[in-house]
PDB file of C-alpha atoms and ligand atoms in Angstrom:
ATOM      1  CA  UNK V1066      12.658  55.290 -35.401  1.00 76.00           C
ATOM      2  CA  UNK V1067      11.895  58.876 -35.033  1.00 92.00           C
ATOM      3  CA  UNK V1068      12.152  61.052 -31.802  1.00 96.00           C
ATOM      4  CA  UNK V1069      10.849  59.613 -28.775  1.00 97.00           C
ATOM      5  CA  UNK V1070       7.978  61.696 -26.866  1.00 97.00           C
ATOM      6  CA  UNK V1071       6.906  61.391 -23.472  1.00 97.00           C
ATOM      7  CA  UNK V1072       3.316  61.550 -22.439  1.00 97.00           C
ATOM      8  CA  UNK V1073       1.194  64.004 -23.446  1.00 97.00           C
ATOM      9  CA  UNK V1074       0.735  67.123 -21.149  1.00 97.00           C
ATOM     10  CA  UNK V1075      -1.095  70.346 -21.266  1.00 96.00           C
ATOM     11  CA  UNK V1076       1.657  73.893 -21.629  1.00 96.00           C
ATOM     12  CA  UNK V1077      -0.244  77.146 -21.201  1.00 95.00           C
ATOM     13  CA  UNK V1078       2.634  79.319 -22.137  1.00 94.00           C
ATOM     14  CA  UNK V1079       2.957  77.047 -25.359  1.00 94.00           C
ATOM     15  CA  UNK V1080      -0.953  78.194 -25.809  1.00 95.00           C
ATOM     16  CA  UNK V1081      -0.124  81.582 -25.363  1.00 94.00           C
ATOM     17  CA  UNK V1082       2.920  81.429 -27.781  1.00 91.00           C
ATOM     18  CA  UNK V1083       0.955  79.905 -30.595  1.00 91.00           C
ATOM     19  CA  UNK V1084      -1.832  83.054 -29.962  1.00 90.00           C
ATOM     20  CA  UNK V1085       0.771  85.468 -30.226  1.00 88.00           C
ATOM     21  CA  UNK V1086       2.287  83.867 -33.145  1.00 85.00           C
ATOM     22  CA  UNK V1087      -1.350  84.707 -34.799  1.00 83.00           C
ATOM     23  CA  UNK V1088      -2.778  81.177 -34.299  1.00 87.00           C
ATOM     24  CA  UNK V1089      -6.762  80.873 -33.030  1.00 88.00           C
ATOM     25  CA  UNK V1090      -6.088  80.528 -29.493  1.00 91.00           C
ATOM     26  CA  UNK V1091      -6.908  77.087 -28.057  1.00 91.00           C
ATOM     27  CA  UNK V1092      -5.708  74.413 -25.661  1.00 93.00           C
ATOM     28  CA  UNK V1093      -3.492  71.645 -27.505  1.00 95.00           C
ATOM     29  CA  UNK V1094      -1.697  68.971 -26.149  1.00 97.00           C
ATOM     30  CA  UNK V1095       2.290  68.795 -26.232  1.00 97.00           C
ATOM     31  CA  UNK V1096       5.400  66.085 -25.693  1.00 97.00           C
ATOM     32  CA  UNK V1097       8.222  66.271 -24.090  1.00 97.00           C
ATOM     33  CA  UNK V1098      11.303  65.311 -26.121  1.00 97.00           C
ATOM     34  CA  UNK V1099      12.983  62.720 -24.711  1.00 97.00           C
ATOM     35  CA  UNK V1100      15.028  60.693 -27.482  1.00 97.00           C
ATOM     36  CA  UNK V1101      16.713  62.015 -30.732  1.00 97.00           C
ATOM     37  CA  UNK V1102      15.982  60.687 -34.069  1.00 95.00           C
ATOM     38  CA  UNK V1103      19.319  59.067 -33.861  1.00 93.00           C
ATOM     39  CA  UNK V1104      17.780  56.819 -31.228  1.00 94.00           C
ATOM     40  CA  UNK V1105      20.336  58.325 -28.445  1.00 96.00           C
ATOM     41  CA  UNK V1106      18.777  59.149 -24.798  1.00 96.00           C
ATOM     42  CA  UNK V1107      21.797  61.095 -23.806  1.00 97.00           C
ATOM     43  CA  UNK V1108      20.286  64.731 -24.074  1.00 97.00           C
ATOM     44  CA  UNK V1109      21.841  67.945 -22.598  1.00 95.00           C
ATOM     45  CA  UNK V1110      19.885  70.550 -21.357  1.00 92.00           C
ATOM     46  CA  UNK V1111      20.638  74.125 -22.590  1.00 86.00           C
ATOM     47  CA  UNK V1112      20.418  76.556 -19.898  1.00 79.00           C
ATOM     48  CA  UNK V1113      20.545  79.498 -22.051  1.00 78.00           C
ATOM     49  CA  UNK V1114      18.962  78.201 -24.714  1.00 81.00           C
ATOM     50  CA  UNK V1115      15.802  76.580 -23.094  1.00 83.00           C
ATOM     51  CA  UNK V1116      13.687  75.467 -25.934  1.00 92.00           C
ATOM     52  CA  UNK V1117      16.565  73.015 -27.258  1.00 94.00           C
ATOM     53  CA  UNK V1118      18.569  70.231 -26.135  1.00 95.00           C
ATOM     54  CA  UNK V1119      21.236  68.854 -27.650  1.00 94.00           C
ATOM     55  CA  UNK V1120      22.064  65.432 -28.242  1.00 95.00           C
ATOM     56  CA  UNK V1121      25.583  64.186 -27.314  1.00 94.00           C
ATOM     57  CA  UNK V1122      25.209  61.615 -29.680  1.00 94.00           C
ATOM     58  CA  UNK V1123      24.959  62.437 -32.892  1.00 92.00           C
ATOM     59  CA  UNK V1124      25.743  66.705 -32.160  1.00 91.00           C
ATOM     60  CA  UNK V1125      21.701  68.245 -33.291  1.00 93.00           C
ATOM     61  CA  UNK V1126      19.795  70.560 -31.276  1.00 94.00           C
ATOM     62  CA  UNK V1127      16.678  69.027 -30.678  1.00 96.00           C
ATOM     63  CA  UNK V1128      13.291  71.073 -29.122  1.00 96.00           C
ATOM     64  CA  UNK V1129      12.356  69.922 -25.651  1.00 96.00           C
ATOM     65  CA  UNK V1130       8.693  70.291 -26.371  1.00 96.00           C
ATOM     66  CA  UNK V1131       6.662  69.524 -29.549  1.00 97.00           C
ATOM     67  CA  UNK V1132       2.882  69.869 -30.020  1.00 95.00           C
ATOM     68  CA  UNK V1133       1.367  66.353 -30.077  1.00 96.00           C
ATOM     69  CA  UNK V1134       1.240  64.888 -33.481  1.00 93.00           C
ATOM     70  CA  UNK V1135      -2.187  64.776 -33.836  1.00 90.00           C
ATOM     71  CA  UNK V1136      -2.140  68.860 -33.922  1.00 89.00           C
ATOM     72  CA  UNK V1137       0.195  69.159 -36.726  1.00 86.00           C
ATOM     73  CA  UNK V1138      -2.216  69.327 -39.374  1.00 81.00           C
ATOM     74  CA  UNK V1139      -3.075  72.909 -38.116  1.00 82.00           C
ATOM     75  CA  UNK V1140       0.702  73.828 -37.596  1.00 85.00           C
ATOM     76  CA  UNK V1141       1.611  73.774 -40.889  1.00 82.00           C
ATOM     77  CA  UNK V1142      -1.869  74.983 -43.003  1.00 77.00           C
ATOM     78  CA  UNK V1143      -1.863  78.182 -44.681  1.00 76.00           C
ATOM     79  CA  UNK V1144      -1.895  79.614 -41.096  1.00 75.00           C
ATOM     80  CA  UNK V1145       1.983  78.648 -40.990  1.00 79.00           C
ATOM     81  CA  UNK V1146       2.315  81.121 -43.772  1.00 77.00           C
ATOM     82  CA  UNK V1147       0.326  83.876 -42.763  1.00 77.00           C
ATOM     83  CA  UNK V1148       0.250  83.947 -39.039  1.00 77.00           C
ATOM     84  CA  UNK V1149       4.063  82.492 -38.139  1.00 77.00           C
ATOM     85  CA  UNK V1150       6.064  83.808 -41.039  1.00 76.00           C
ATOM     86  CA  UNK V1151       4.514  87.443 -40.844  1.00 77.00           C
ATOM     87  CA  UNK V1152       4.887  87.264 -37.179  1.00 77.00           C
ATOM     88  CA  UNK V1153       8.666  86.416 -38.365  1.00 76.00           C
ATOM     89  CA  UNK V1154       8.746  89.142 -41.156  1.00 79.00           C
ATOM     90  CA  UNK V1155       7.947  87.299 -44.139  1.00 80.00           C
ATOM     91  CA  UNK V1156       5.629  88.022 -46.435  1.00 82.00           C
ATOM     92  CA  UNK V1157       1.900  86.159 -46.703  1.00 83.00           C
ATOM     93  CA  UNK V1158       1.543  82.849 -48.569  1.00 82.00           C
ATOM     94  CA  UNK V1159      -0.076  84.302 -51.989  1.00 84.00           C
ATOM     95  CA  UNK V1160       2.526  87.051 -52.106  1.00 87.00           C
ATOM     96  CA  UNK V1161       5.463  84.854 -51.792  1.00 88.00           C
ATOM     97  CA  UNK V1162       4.373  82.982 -54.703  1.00 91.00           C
ATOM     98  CA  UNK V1163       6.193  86.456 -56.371  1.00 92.00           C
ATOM     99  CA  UNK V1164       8.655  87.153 -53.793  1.00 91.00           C
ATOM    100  CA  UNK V1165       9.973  83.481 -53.817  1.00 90.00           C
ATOM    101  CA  UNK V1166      10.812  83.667 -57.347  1.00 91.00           C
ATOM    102  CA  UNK V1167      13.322  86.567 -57.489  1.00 90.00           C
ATOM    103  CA  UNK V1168      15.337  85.351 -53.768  1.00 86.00           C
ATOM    104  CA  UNK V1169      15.138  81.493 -52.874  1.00 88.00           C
ATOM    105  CA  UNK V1170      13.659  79.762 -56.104  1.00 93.00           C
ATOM    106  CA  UNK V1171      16.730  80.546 -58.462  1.00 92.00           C
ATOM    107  CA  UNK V1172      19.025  79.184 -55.921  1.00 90.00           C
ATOM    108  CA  UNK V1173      17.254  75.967 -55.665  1.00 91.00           C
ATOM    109  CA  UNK V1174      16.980  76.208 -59.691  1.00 93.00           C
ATOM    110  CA  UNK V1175      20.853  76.427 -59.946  1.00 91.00           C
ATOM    111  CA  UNK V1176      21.212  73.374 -58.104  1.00 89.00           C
ATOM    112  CA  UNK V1177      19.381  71.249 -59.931  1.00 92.00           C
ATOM    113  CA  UNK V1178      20.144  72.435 -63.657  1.00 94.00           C
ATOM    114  CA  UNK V1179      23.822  72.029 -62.426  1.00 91.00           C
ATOM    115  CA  UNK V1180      22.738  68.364 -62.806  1.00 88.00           C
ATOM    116  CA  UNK V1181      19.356  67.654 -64.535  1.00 91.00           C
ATOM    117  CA  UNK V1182      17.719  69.412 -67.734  1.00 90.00           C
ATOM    118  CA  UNK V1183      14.786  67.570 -67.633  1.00 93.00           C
ATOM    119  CA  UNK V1184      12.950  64.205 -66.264  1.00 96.00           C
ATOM    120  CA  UNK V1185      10.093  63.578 -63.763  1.00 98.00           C
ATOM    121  CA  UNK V1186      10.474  65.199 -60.555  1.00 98.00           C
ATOM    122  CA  UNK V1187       8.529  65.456 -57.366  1.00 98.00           C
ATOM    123  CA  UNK V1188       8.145  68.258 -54.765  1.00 98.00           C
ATOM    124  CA  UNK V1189       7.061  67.502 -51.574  1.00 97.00           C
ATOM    125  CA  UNK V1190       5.702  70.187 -49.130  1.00 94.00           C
ATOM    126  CA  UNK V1191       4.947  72.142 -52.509  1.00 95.00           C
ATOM    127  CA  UNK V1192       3.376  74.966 -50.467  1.00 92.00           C
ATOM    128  CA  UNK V1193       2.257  77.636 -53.176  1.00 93.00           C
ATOM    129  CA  UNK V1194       3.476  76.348 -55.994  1.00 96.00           C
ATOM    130  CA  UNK V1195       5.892  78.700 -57.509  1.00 97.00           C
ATOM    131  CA  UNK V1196       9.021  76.155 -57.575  1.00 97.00           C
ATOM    132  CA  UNK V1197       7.106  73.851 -59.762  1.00 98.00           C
ATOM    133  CA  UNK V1198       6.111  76.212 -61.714  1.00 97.00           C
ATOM    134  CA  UNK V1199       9.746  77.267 -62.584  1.00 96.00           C
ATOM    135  CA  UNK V1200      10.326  73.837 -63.147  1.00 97.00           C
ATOM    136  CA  UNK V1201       7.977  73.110 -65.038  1.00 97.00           C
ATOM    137  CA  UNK V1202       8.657  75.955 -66.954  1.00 96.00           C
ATOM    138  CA  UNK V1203      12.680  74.702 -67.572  1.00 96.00           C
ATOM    139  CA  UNK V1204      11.357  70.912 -69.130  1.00 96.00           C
ATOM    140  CA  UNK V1205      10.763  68.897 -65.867  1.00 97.00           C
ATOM    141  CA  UNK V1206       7.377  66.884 -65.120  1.00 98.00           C
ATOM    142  CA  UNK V1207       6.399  67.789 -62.124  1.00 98.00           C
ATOM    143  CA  UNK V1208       4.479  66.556 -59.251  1.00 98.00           C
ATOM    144  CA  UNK V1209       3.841  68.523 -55.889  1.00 98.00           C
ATOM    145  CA  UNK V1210       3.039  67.312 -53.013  1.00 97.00           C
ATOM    146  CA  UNK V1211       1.123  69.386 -49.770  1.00 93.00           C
ATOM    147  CA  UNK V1212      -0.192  68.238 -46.716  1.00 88.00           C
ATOM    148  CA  UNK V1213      -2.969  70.667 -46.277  1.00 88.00           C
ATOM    149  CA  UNK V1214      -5.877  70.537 -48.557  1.00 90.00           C
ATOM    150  CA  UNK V1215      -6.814  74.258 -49.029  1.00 89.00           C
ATOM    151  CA  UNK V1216      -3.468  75.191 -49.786  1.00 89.00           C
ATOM    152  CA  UNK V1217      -2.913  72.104 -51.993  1.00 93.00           C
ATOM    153  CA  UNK V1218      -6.033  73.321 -53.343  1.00 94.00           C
ATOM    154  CA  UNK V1219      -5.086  76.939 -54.113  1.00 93.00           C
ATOM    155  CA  UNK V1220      -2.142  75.978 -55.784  1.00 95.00           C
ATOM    156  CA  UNK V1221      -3.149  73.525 -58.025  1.00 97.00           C
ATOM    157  CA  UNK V1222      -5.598  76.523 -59.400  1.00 96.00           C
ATOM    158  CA  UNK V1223      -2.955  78.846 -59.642  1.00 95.00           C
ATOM    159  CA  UNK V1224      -0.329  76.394 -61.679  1.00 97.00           C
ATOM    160  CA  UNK V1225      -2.704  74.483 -63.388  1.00 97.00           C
ATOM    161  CA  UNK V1226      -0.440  71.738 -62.135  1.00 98.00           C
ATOM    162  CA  UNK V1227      -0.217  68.244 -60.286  1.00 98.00           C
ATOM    163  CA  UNK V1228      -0.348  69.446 -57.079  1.00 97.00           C
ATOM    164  CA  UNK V1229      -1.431  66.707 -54.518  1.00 96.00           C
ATOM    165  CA  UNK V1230      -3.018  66.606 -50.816  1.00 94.00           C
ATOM    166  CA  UNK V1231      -0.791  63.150 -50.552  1.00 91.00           C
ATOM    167  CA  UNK V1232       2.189  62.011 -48.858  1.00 91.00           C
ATOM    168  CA  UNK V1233       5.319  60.618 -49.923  1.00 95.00           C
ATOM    169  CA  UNK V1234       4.237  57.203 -49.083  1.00 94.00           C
ATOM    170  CA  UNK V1235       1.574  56.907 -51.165  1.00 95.00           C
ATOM    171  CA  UNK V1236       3.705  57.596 -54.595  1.00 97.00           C
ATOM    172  CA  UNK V1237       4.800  54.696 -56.268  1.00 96.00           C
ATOM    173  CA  UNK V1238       8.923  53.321 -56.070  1.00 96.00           C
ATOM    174  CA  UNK V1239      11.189  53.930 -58.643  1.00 96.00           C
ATOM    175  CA  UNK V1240       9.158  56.334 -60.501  1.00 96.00           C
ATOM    176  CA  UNK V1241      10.755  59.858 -60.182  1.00 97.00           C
ATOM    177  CA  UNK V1242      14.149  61.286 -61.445  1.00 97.00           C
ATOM    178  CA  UNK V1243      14.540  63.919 -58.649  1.00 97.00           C
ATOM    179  CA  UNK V1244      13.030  64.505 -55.484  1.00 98.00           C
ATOM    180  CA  UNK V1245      12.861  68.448 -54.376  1.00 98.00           C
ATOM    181  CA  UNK V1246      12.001  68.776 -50.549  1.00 97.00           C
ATOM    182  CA  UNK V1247      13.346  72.175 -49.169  1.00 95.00           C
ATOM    183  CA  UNK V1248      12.761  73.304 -45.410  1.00 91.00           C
ATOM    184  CA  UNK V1249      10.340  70.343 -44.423  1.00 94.00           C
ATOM    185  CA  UNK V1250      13.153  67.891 -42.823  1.00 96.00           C
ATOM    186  CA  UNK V1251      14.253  70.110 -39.974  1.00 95.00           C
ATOM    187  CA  UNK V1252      10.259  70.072 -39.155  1.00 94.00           C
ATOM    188  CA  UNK V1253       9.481  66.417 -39.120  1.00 95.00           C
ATOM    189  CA  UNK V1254       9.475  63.794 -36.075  1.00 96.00           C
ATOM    190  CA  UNK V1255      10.930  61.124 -38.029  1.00 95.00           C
ATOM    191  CA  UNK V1256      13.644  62.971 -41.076  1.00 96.00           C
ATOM    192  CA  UNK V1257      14.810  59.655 -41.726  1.00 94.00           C
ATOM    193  CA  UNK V1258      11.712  58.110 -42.513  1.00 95.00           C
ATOM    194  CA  UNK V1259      11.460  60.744 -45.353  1.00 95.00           C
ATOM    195  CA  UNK V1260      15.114  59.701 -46.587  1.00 96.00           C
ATOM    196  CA  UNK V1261      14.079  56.254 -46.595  1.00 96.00           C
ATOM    197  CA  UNK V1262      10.644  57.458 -48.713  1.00 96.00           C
ATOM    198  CA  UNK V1263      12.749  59.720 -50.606  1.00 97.00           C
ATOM    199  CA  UNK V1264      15.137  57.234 -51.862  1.00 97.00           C
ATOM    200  CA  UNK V1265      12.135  54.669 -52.370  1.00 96.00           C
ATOM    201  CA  UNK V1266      10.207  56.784 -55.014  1.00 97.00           C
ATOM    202  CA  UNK V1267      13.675  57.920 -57.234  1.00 97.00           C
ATOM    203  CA  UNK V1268      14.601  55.758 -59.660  1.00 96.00           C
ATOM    204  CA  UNK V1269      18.065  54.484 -60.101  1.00 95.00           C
ATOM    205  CA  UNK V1270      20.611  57.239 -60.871  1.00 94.00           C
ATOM    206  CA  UNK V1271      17.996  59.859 -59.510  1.00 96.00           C
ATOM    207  CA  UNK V1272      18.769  62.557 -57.013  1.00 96.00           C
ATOM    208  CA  UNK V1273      17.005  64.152 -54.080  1.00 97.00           C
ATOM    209  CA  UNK V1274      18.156  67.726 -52.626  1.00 96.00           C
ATOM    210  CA  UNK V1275      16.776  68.442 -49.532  1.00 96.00           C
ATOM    211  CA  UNK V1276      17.417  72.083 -48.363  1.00 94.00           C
ATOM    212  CA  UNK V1277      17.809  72.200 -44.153  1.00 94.00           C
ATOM    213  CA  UNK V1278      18.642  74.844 -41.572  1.00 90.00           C
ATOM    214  CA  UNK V1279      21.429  73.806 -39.319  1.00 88.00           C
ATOM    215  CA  UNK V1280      22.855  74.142 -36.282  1.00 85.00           C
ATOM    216  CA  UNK V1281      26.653  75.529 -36.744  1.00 77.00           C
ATOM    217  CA  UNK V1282      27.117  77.160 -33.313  1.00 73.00           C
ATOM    218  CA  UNK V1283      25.178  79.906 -31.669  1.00 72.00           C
ATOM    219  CA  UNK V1284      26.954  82.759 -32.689  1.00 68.00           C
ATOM    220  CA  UNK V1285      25.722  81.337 -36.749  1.00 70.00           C
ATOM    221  CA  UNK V1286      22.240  80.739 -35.658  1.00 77.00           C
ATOM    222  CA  UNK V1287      20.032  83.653 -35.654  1.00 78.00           C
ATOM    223  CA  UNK V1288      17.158  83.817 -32.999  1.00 79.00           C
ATOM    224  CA  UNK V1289      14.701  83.487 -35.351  1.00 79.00           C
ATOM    225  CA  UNK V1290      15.633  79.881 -36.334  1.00 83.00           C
ATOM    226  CA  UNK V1291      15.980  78.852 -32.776  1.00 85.00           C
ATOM    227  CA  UNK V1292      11.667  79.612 -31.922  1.00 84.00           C
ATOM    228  CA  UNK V1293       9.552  77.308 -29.725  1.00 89.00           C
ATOM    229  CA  UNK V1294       7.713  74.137 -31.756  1.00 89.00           C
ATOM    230  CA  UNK V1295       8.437  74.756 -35.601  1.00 89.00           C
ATOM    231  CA  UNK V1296      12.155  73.531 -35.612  1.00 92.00           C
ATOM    232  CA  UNK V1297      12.295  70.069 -33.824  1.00 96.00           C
ATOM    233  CA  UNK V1298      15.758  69.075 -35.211  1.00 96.00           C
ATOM    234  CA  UNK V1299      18.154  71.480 -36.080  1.00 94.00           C
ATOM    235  CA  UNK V1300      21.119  69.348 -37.724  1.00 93.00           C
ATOM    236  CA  UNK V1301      25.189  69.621 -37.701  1.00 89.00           C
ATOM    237  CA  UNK V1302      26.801  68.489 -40.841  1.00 87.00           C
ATOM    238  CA  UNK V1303      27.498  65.233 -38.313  1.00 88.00           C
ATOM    239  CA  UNK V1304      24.259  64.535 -37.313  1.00 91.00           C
ATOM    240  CA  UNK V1305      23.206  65.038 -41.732  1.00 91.00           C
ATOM    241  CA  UNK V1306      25.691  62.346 -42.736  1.00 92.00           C
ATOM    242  CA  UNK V1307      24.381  59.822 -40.195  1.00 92.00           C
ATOM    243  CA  UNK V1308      20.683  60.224 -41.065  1.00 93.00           C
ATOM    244  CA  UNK V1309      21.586  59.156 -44.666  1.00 94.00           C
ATOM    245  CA  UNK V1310      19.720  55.465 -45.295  1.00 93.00           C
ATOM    246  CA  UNK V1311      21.705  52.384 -46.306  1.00 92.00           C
ATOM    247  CA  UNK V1312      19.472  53.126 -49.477  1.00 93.00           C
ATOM    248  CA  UNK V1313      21.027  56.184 -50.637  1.00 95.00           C
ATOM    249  CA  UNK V1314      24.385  57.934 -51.192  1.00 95.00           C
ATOM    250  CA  UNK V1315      25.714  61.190 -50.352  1.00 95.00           C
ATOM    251  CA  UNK V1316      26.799  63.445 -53.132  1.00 94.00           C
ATOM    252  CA  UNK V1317      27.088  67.063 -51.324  1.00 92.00           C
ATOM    253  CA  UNK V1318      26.670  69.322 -48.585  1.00 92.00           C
ATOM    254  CA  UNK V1319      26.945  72.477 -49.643  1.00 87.00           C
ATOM    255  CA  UNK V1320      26.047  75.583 -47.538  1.00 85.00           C
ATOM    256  CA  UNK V1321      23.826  77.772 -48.978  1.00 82.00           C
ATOM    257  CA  UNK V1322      23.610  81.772 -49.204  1.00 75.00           C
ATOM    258  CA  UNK V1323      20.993  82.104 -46.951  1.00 74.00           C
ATOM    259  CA  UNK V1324      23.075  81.251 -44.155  1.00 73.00           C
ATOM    260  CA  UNK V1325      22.693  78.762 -41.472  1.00 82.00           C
ATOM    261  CA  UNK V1326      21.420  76.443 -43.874  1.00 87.00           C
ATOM    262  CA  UNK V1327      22.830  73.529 -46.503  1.00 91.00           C
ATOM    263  CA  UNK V1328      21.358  71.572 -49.333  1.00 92.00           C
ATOM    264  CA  UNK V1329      22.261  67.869 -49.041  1.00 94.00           C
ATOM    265  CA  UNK V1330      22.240  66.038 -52.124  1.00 95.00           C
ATOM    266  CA  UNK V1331      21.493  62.405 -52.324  1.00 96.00           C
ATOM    267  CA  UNK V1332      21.908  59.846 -55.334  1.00 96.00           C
ATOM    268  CA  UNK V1333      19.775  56.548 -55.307  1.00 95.00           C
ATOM    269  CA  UNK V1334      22.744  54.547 -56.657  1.00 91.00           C
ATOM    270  CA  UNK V1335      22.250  52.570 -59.669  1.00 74.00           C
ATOM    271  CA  UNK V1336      22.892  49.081 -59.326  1.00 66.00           C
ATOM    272  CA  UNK V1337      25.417  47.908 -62.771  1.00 48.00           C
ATOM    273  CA  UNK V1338      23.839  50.303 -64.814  1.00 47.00           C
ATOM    274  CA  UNK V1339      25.862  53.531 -66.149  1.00 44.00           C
ATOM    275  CA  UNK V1340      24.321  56.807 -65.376  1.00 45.00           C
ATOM    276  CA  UNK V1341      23.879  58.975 -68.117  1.00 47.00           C
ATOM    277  CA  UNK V1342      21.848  61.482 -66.704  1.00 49.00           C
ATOM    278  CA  UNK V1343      22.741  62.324 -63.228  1.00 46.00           C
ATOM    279  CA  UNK V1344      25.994  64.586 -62.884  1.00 44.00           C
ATOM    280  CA  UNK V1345      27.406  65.645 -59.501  1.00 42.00           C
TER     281      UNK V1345
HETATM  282 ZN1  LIG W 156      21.083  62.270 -31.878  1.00 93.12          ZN
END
């Protein structure tokens, strides 16, 4: 179903927060949120907190106003990485393809090889690389996936791996062991369409962690999570468990160290076969 947007409507302070985030400065288009993801209309505005609402349905913060979808593509290019996440304090694209893999990437590696040593597996919004490359490193077969060509591009050079400018619905069903997307749910106007995907692709037995920031109160949310047009849903554990598909199983929420955030484990569930490989 997917969150329901009003019309589209011009927002010059929007503008003017994308410039200073270090995007070219332009007029775009933007929506107005007016149903969750969970298909509820019965939204809450948040005086203090005017970029959200929350939804007294199913307990997530949700952003009032998104850019229109057909500006995404230029949301989330390399200029995501090296305008918004400097702007935020993070380090450029290229150099987090170091940085990520002495602080995030051996958290994510721990839990996986708590459960798999090996098998195909598919990354989707692969950005730079790096994870795969650990993977692939530690016996997996890997397959990235990135929306945006150049960095696609970039990274496939840089891994010498199968790194594709494709989406999740154009990968065949039942043909991956585990499914790796971390931080891309919490940005998308339909998560549940990528659980449904997600649990399409795996093959029986196979897992999919998806790592999420979260909404846990205000005094556990730091400011920098709550920002104008990158987060559009910002989960409770409540709000995770009901955007689970009929197609797949939940195995774990577990909080990670990074605060604020959890990594939600999913299991395809075998149908009358005994599952050899997957542990939980
Ligand atoms: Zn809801």
């Amino acid at each position: 179903m997917g969150i329901g947007l009003g019309v589209e409507v011009e927002n010059t302070s929007m503008d003017s927060f994308l410039a200073s985030e270090g995007y070219p400065r332009k007029s775009r288009r933007y929506c107005k949120v007016v149903r969750c993801w969970c298909g509820s209309d019965a939204l809450v505005e948040l005086p203090a907190h005017g970029d959200y609402q929350l939804c007294r349905t199913c307990g997530c913060l949700l952003l009032r106003c998104v850019l229109a979808p057909t500006y995404l593509e230029e949301l989330y290019g390399e200029a995501y990485f090296d305008a918004h996440q400097v702007a935020i304090g993070l380090p450029p694209l290229w150099r987090r393809y170091e940085t990520d893999a002495h602080d995030r990437i051996p958290i994510w590696m721990a839990a996986i090889l708590r459960r798999f040593s090996g098998g195909r597996l598919i990354e989707v919004g692969s950005s730079h690389g790096r994870f795969l490359k650990e993977l692939a490193g530690a016996g997996f077969q890997v397959t990235g996936l990135e929306l945006d060509h150049a960095m696609a591009s970039r990274a496939r050079e840089k891994t010498g791996l199968d790194i594709r400018c494709s989406s999740l619905e154009q990968i065949a069903a039942a043909s991956y062991d585990v499914l790796v997307a971390n931080d891309v749910l919490e940005h998308l106007y339909d998560p549940g369409k990528m659980l449904s995907d997600s649990m399409r692709v795996l093959k029986e037995g196979g897992r999919a962690f998806f790592q999420t920031v979260v909404f846990d109160g205000w005094r556990a949310c730091p400011p920098v999570v709550l920002r104008p047009l990158y987060h559009v849903v910002l989960f409770s554990r409540e709000s995770l468990e009901r955007l689970i598909p009929p197609s797949g199983r939940l195995m774990s929420i577990e909080e990670t160290v990074f605060g604020c955030s959890y990594i939600v484990v999913l299991k395809n569930p075998a149908t009358g076969k005994i599952d050899l490989r997957g542990r939980v």
